[in-house]
PDB file of C-alpha atoms in Angstrom:
ATOM      1  CA  MET A  29       0.081   0.305  -0.175  1.00 90.00           C
ATOM      2  CA  LYS A  30       0.743   3.869  -0.192  1.00 94.00           C
ATOM      3  CA  ILE A  31      -0.210   6.675   1.002  1.00 95.00           C
ATOM      4  CA  ILE A  32      -0.444   9.708  -1.986  1.00 96.00           C
ATOM      5  CA  LYS A  33      -1.149  13.065  -0.590  1.00 97.00           C
ATOM      6  CA  THR A  34      -3.845  15.561  -1.861  1.00 97.00           C
ATOM      7  CA  LYS A  35      -3.994  19.867  -1.804  1.00 97.00           C
ATOM      8  CA  PHE A  36      -6.482  19.227   1.250  1.00 98.00           C
ATOM      9  CA  LYS A  37      -5.010  18.759   4.476  1.00 96.00           C
ATOM     10  CA  ASP A  38      -5.239  15.341   5.653  1.00 95.00           C
ATOM     11  CA  LEU A  39      -7.715  13.969   3.186  1.00 97.00           C
ATOM     12  CA  LEU A  40      -5.450  10.804   1.223  1.00 96.00           C
ATOM     13  CA  ILE A  41      -5.456   8.558  -1.601  1.00 97.00           C
ATOM     14  CA  ILE A  42      -4.283   5.156  -0.860  1.00 96.00           C
ATOM     15  CA  LYS A  43      -3.260   2.698  -3.399  1.00 96.00           C
ATOM     16  CA  GLN A  44      -3.864  -0.854  -2.717  1.00 93.00           C
ATOM     17  CA  LYS A  45      -1.256  -3.324  -3.265  1.00 89.00           C
ATOM     18  CA  ASN A  46      -3.535  -6.131  -5.308  1.00 89.00           C
ATOM     19  CA  ASN A  47      -2.044  -9.595  -6.404  1.00 89.00           C
ATOM     20  CA  THR A  48      -3.602 -11.042  -9.879  1.00 89.00           C
ATOM     21  CA  ASP A  49      -2.843 -14.973 -11.083  1.00 91.00           C
ATOM     22  CA  LYS A  50      -5.004 -16.928 -13.179  1.00 94.00           C
ATOM     23  CA  ARG A  51      -7.829 -17.625 -10.143  1.00 91.00           C
ATOM     24  CA  GLY A  52      -8.516 -14.007  -9.416  1.00 89.00           C
ATOM     25  CA  SER A  53      -7.040 -11.541  -7.437  1.00 88.00           C
ATOM     26  CA  LEU A  54      -6.082 -10.925  -3.787  1.00 90.00           C
ATOM     27  CA  ARG A  55      -6.394  -7.238  -2.834  1.00 92.00           C
ATOM     28  CA  GLU A  56      -4.978  -5.371   0.802  1.00 90.00           C
ATOM     29  CA  ILE A  57      -7.382  -2.718   1.578  1.00 90.00           C
ATOM     30  CA  TYR A  58      -6.724  -1.443   5.151  1.00 89.00           C
ATOM     31  CA  ASN A  59      -3.432  -2.184   6.910  1.00 88.00           C
ATOM     32  CA  LYS A  60      -3.041  -0.213  10.081  1.00 87.00           C
ATOM     33  CA  LYS A  61       0.572   0.101   9.545  1.00 86.00           C
ATOM     34  CA  VAL A  62       0.458   1.821   6.405  1.00 89.00           C
ATOM     35  CA  LEU A  63      -2.752   3.997   7.314  1.00 89.00           C
ATOM     36  CA  LYS A  64      -2.584   4.662  10.627  1.00 85.00           C
ATOM     37  CA  LYS A  65      -5.653   5.695  10.969  1.00 74.00           C
ATOM     38  CA  ASN A  66      -6.429   2.670  13.785  1.00 69.00           C
ATOM     39  CA  ASN A  67      -9.700   4.371  15.770  1.00 90.00           C
ATOM     40  CA  PHE A  68     -12.394   2.911  13.014  1.00 94.00           C
ATOM     41  CA  VAL A  69     -15.449   1.182  14.894  1.00 95.00           C
ATOM     42  CA  PHE A  70     -18.109   0.794  12.322  1.00 93.00           C
ATOM     43  CA  GLU A  71     -17.939  -0.952   8.520  1.00 95.00           C
ATOM     44  CA  TYR A  72     -20.859  -1.406   6.076  1.00 95.00           C
ATOM     45  CA  CYS A  73     -21.121  -1.683   2.628  1.00 96.00           C
ATOM     46  CA  THR A  74     -23.201   0.063   0.110  1.00 97.00           C
ATOM     47  CA  ILE A  75     -24.530  -1.393  -3.519  1.00 97.00           C
ATOM     48  CA  SER A  76     -25.550   1.135  -6.117  1.00 97.00           C
ATOM     49  CA  LYS A  77     -26.697   0.632  -9.449  1.00 97.00           C
ATOM     50  CA  LYS A  78     -25.543   2.510 -12.911  1.00 97.00           C
ATOM     51  CA  ASN A  79     -25.981   6.394 -12.609  1.00 97.00           C
ATOM     52  CA  SER A  80     -26.754   6.671  -8.963  1.00 97.00           C
ATOM     53  CA  LEU A  81     -25.816   9.485  -7.388  1.00 97.00           C
ATOM     54  CA  ARG A  82     -25.292   9.755  -3.643  1.00 97.00           C
ATOM     55  CA  GLY A  83     -24.293  12.305  -1.346  1.00 93.00           C
ATOM     56  CA  PHE A  84     -23.369  15.192   0.033  1.00 98.00           C
ATOM     57  CA  HIS A  85     -24.122  14.061   3.607  1.00 97.00           C
ATOM     58  CA  PHE A  86     -22.360  14.943   6.901  1.00 98.00           C
ATOM     59  CA  GLN A  87     -23.122  14.524  10.513  1.00 97.00           C
ATOM     60  CA  TYR A  88     -22.705  17.947  12.323  1.00 96.00           C
ATOM     61  CA  LYS A  89     -22.252  15.865  15.493  1.00 95.00           C
ATOM     62  CA  PHE A  90     -20.783  12.969  16.081  1.00 96.00           C
ATOM     63  CA  GLN A  91     -18.547  13.983  13.003  1.00 96.00           C
ATOM     64  CA  GLN A  92     -17.014  10.476  10.818  1.00 97.00           C
ATOM     65  CA  ALA A  93     -13.883  10.279   9.245  1.00 97.00           C
ATOM     66  CA  LYS A  94     -14.345   7.905   6.229  1.00 97.00           C
ATOM     67  CA  TYR A  95     -12.028   5.787   4.725  1.00 97.00           C
ATOM     68  CA  VAL A  96     -13.856   4.744   1.512  1.00 98.00           C
ATOM     69  CA  SER A  97     -13.345   1.509  -0.851  1.00 98.00           C
ATOM     70  CA  VAL A  98     -15.086  -0.110  -4.566  1.00 98.00           C
ATOM     71  CA  LEU A  99     -14.862  -3.730  -4.153  1.00 96.00           C
ATOM     72  CA  LYS A 100     -16.472  -3.919  -7.500  1.00 97.00           C
ATOM     73  CA  GLY A 101     -17.427  -1.593 -10.132  1.00 98.00           C
ATOM     74  CA  LYS A 102     -16.205   2.488 -10.486  1.00 98.00           C
ATOM     75  CA  ILE A 103     -17.478   5.473  -8.624  1.00 98.00           C
ATOM     76  CA  LEU A 104     -16.737   9.665  -8.950  1.00 98.00           C
ATOM     77  CA  ASP A 105     -15.950   9.431  -5.774  1.00 98.00           C
ATOM     78  CA  CYS A 106     -16.689  13.613  -4.569  1.00 98.00           C
ATOM     79  CA  VAL A 107     -15.605  15.898  -0.932  1.00 98.00           C
ATOM     80  CA  ILE A 108     -16.866  19.051   0.098  1.00 98.00           C
ATOM     81  CA  ASP A 109     -14.148  20.939   3.009  1.00 98.00           C
ATOM     82  CA  LEU A 110     -16.597  22.172   5.665  1.00 98.00           C
ATOM     83  CA  ARG A 111     -13.619  22.069   7.845  1.00 97.00           C
ATOM     84  CA  LYS A 112     -13.091  25.433  10.269  1.00 93.00           C
ATOM     85  CA  LYS A 113     -10.082  27.409   9.194  1.00 93.00           C
ATOM     86  CA  SER A 114      -9.604  25.247   6.104  1.00 96.00           C
ATOM     87  CA  LYS A 115      -7.243  26.551   3.469  1.00 96.00           C
ATOM     88  CA  THR A 116      -9.983  24.592   1.316  1.00 97.00           C
ATOM     89  CA  PHE A 117     -13.027  25.333   2.891  1.00 97.00           C
ATOM     90  CA  GLY A 118     -16.124  25.392   0.440  1.00 96.00           C
ATOM     91  CA  LYS A 119     -14.122  23.473  -2.445  1.00 97.00           C
ATOM     92  CA  THR A 120     -14.625  20.198  -4.022  1.00 97.00           C
ATOM     93  CA  PHE A 121     -12.555  17.360  -4.699  1.00 98.00           C
ATOM     94  CA  LYS A 122     -12.789  14.695  -7.141  1.00 98.00           C
ATOM     95  CA  ILE A 123     -11.524  10.986  -7.872  1.00 98.00           C
ATOM     96  CA  ILE A 124     -12.262   7.855  -9.691  1.00 98.00           C
ATOM     97  CA  LEU A 125     -12.339   4.997  -7.195  1.00 98.00           C
ATOM     98  CA  SER A 126     -12.388   1.426  -9.022  1.00 98.00           C
ATOM     99  CA  GLU A 127     -12.120  -2.355  -8.312  1.00 95.00           C
ATOM    100  CA  LYS A 128      -9.218  -1.735 -11.272  1.00 95.00           C
ATOM    101  CA  ASN A 129      -7.319   0.599 -10.030  1.00 97.00           C
ATOM    102  CA  CYS A 130      -7.344  -0.240  -6.649  1.00 96.00           C
ATOM    103  CA  LEU A 131      -7.045   3.343  -4.577  1.00 98.00           C
ATOM    104  CA  SER A 132      -9.469   4.288  -1.770  1.00 97.00           C
ATOM    105  CA  LEU A 133     -10.118   7.038  -0.481  1.00 98.00           C
ATOM    106  CA  TYR A 134      -9.386   8.463   3.255  1.00 97.00           C
ATOM    107  CA  ILE A 135     -11.557  11.498   4.157  1.00 98.00           C
ATOM    108  CA  PRO A 136     -10.788  13.290   7.556  1.00 97.00           C
ATOM    109  CA  GLU A 137     -14.280  14.749   9.712  1.00 96.00           C
ATOM    110  CA  GLY A 138     -15.376  17.606   8.216  1.00 97.00           C
ATOM    111  CA  PHE A 139     -16.190  16.690   5.057  1.00 98.00           C
ATOM    112  CA  ALA A 140     -18.814  16.198   3.138  1.00 98.00           C
ATOM    113  CA  HIS A 141     -19.200  13.137   1.244  1.00 98.00           C
ATOM    114  CA  ALA A 142     -20.506  11.827  -2.316  1.00 98.00           C
ATOM    115  CA  TYR A 143     -20.548   9.368  -5.090  1.00 98.00           C
ATOM    116  CA  PHE A 144     -21.642   8.957  -8.599  1.00 98.00           C
ATOM    117  CA  SER A 145     -21.738   4.998  -9.928  1.00 98.00           C
ATOM    118  CA  TYR A 146     -20.511   4.001 -13.313  1.00 98.00           C
ATOM    119  CA  ASP A 147     -21.416   0.055 -13.524  1.00 98.00           C
ATOM    120  CA  LYS A 148     -24.642  -1.662 -13.281  1.00 97.00           C
ATOM    121  CA  LEU A 149     -23.248  -2.679 -10.279  1.00 97.00           C
ATOM    122  CA  ASN A 150     -21.009  -0.767  -7.101  1.00 98.00           C
ATOM    123  CA  VAL A 151     -20.174  -1.943  -4.086  1.00 98.00           C
ATOM    124  CA  VAL A 152     -18.462   0.507  -2.059  1.00 98.00           C
ATOM    125  CA  TYR A 153     -16.928  -0.273   1.625  1.00 97.00           C
ATOM    126  CA  TYR A 154     -16.270   2.342   4.470  1.00 97.00           C
ATOM    127  CA  LYS A 155     -14.668   1.852   7.446  1.00 96.00           C
ATOM    128  CA  LEU A 156     -15.837   4.890   9.690  1.00 97.00           C
ATOM    129  CA  ASN A 157     -14.368   6.311  12.905  1.00 96.00           C
ATOM    130  CA  ASN A 158     -17.657   6.685  14.490  1.00 96.00           C
ATOM    131  CA  TYR A 159     -21.140   5.341  14.345  1.00 96.00           C
ATOM    132  CA  TYR A 160     -24.082   5.972  12.185  1.00 96.00           C
ATOM    133  CA  LYS A 161     -26.492   8.893  14.644  1.00 96.00           C
ATOM    134  CA  PRO A 162     -29.407   9.097  11.686  1.00 95.00           C
ATOM    135  CA  ASN A 163     -30.578  12.328  14.638  1.00 96.00           C
ATOM    136  CA  PHE A 164     -27.212  14.290  13.757  1.00 97.00           C
ATOM    137  CA  GLU A 165     -27.024  13.415   9.633  1.00 96.00           C
ATOM    138  CA  SER A 166     -27.589  16.599   7.145  1.00 97.00           C
ATOM    139  CA  GLY A 167     -25.663  17.311   3.815  1.00 97.00           C
ATOM    140  CA  ILE A 168     -25.287  19.940   0.797  1.00 98.00           C
ATOM    141  CA  ASN A 169     -27.096  19.409  -2.344  1.00 97.00           C
ATOM    142  CA  LEU A 170     -25.527  17.571  -5.416  1.00 96.00           C
ATOM    143  CA  MET A 171     -27.162  19.689  -7.689  1.00 95.00           C
ATOM    144  CA  ASP A 172     -25.846  23.257  -5.933  1.00 96.00           C
ATOM    145  CA  LYS A 173     -24.603  25.169  -9.041  1.00 92.00           C
ATOM    146  CA  LYS A 174     -22.369  27.201  -6.808  1.00 92.00           C
ATOM    147  CA  LEU A 175     -20.279  23.833  -6.284  1.00 93.00           C
ATOM    148  CA  LYS A 176     -19.507  24.060 -10.421  1.00 92.00           C
ATOM    149  CA  ILE A 177     -19.838  20.108 -10.015  1.00 94.00           C
ATOM    150  CA  SER A 178     -20.018  18.458 -13.610  1.00 93.00           C
ATOM    151  CA  TRP A 179     -21.602  14.944 -13.171  1.00 96.00           C
ATOM    152  CA  PRO A 180     -20.827  12.372 -15.885  1.00 94.00           C
ATOM    153  CA  SER A 181     -24.436  11.961 -16.478  1.00 90.00           C
ATOM    154  CA  LYS A 182     -27.361  14.557 -16.426  1.00 88.00           C
ATOM    155  CA  ASN A 183     -29.421  10.943 -16.408  1.00 91.00           C
ATOM    156  CA  TYR A 184     -28.679   9.792 -12.775  1.00 94.00           C
ATOM    157  CA  GLU A 185     -30.419   8.040  -9.386  1.00 96.00           C
ATOM    158  CA  ILE A 186     -30.940  10.567  -6.951  1.00 96.00           C
ATOM    159  CA  SER A 187     -33.023   9.643  -3.421  1.00 96.00           C
ATOM    160  CA  LYS A 188     -36.138  12.143  -2.010  1.00 96.00           C
ATOM    161  CA  LYS A 189     -33.926  12.641   0.897  1.00 95.00           C
ATOM    162  CA  ASP A 190     -30.891  13.837  -0.937  1.00 97.00           C
ATOM    163  CA  LYS A 191     -33.065  15.822  -3.373  1.00 96.00           C
ATOM    164  CA  LYS A 192     -34.572  17.982  -0.053  1.00 96.00           C
ATOM    165  CA  LEU A 193     -30.460  19.081   0.995  1.00 97.00           C
ATOM    166  CA  GLN A 194     -29.594  22.717   2.087  1.00 97.00           C
ATOM    167  CA  ASN A 195     -27.772  24.231  -0.592  1.00 97.00           C
ATOM    168  CA  PHE A 196     -23.926  25.420   0.457  1.00 97.00           C
ATOM    169  CA  GLN A 197     -24.981  28.857   0.871  1.00 96.00           C
ATOM    170  CA  GLN A 198     -28.194  27.730   3.535  1.00 96.00           C
ATOM    171  CA  PHE A 199     -25.115  25.462   5.022  1.00 97.00           C
ATOM    172  CA  CYS A 200     -23.460  28.232   5.689  1.00 96.00           C
ATOM    173  CA  LYS A 201     -26.099  30.027   7.306  1.00 95.00           C
ATOM    174  CA  ASN A 202     -27.218  27.238   9.219  1.00 93.00           C
ATOM    175  CA  TYR A 203     -23.803  25.789  10.419  1.00 92.00           C
ATOM    176  CA  LYS A 204     -20.981  28.627   9.294  1.00 93.00           C
ATOM    177  CA  PHE A 205     -18.833  25.399   9.100  1.00 93.00           C
ATOM    178  CA  LEU A 206     -17.983  21.351  10.690  1.00 91.00           C
TER     179      LEU A 206
END
């Protein structure tokens, strides 16, 4: 495994080791000795169909650092920095994560997270440093024009809940920062 730093403080790309032969592959997803973030307490896996768009989600209390990997398929993973006094506050970062490129993304606390699913079947695996607390969940609308995000398709599936999320300006008014 190899750690690749980004221009965002503590937002890290992890290049995973993938061993393949004629039988298949064995991929090292997480190694505590390499990614020294050993406070993960919760894991889950999502399955998303093609053209699904999820996010931007965050917890304003009990914030979560996330380690995101794609076990099957391909996604465009996107985050917004919402951290107080961050040089990159309000800026977005996008990266393709897939079973083929064997990249993962470590997202520190204070970011909103979203992704777009490219393939027919996309399996996304998460490690988190805090439990899911739906009472403290919020988000930012994926379609907020001020974010200037060009999603790969105009034909996408978004949940009713995500369609109703606040825009970035409302987030700044309601929370100021995370």
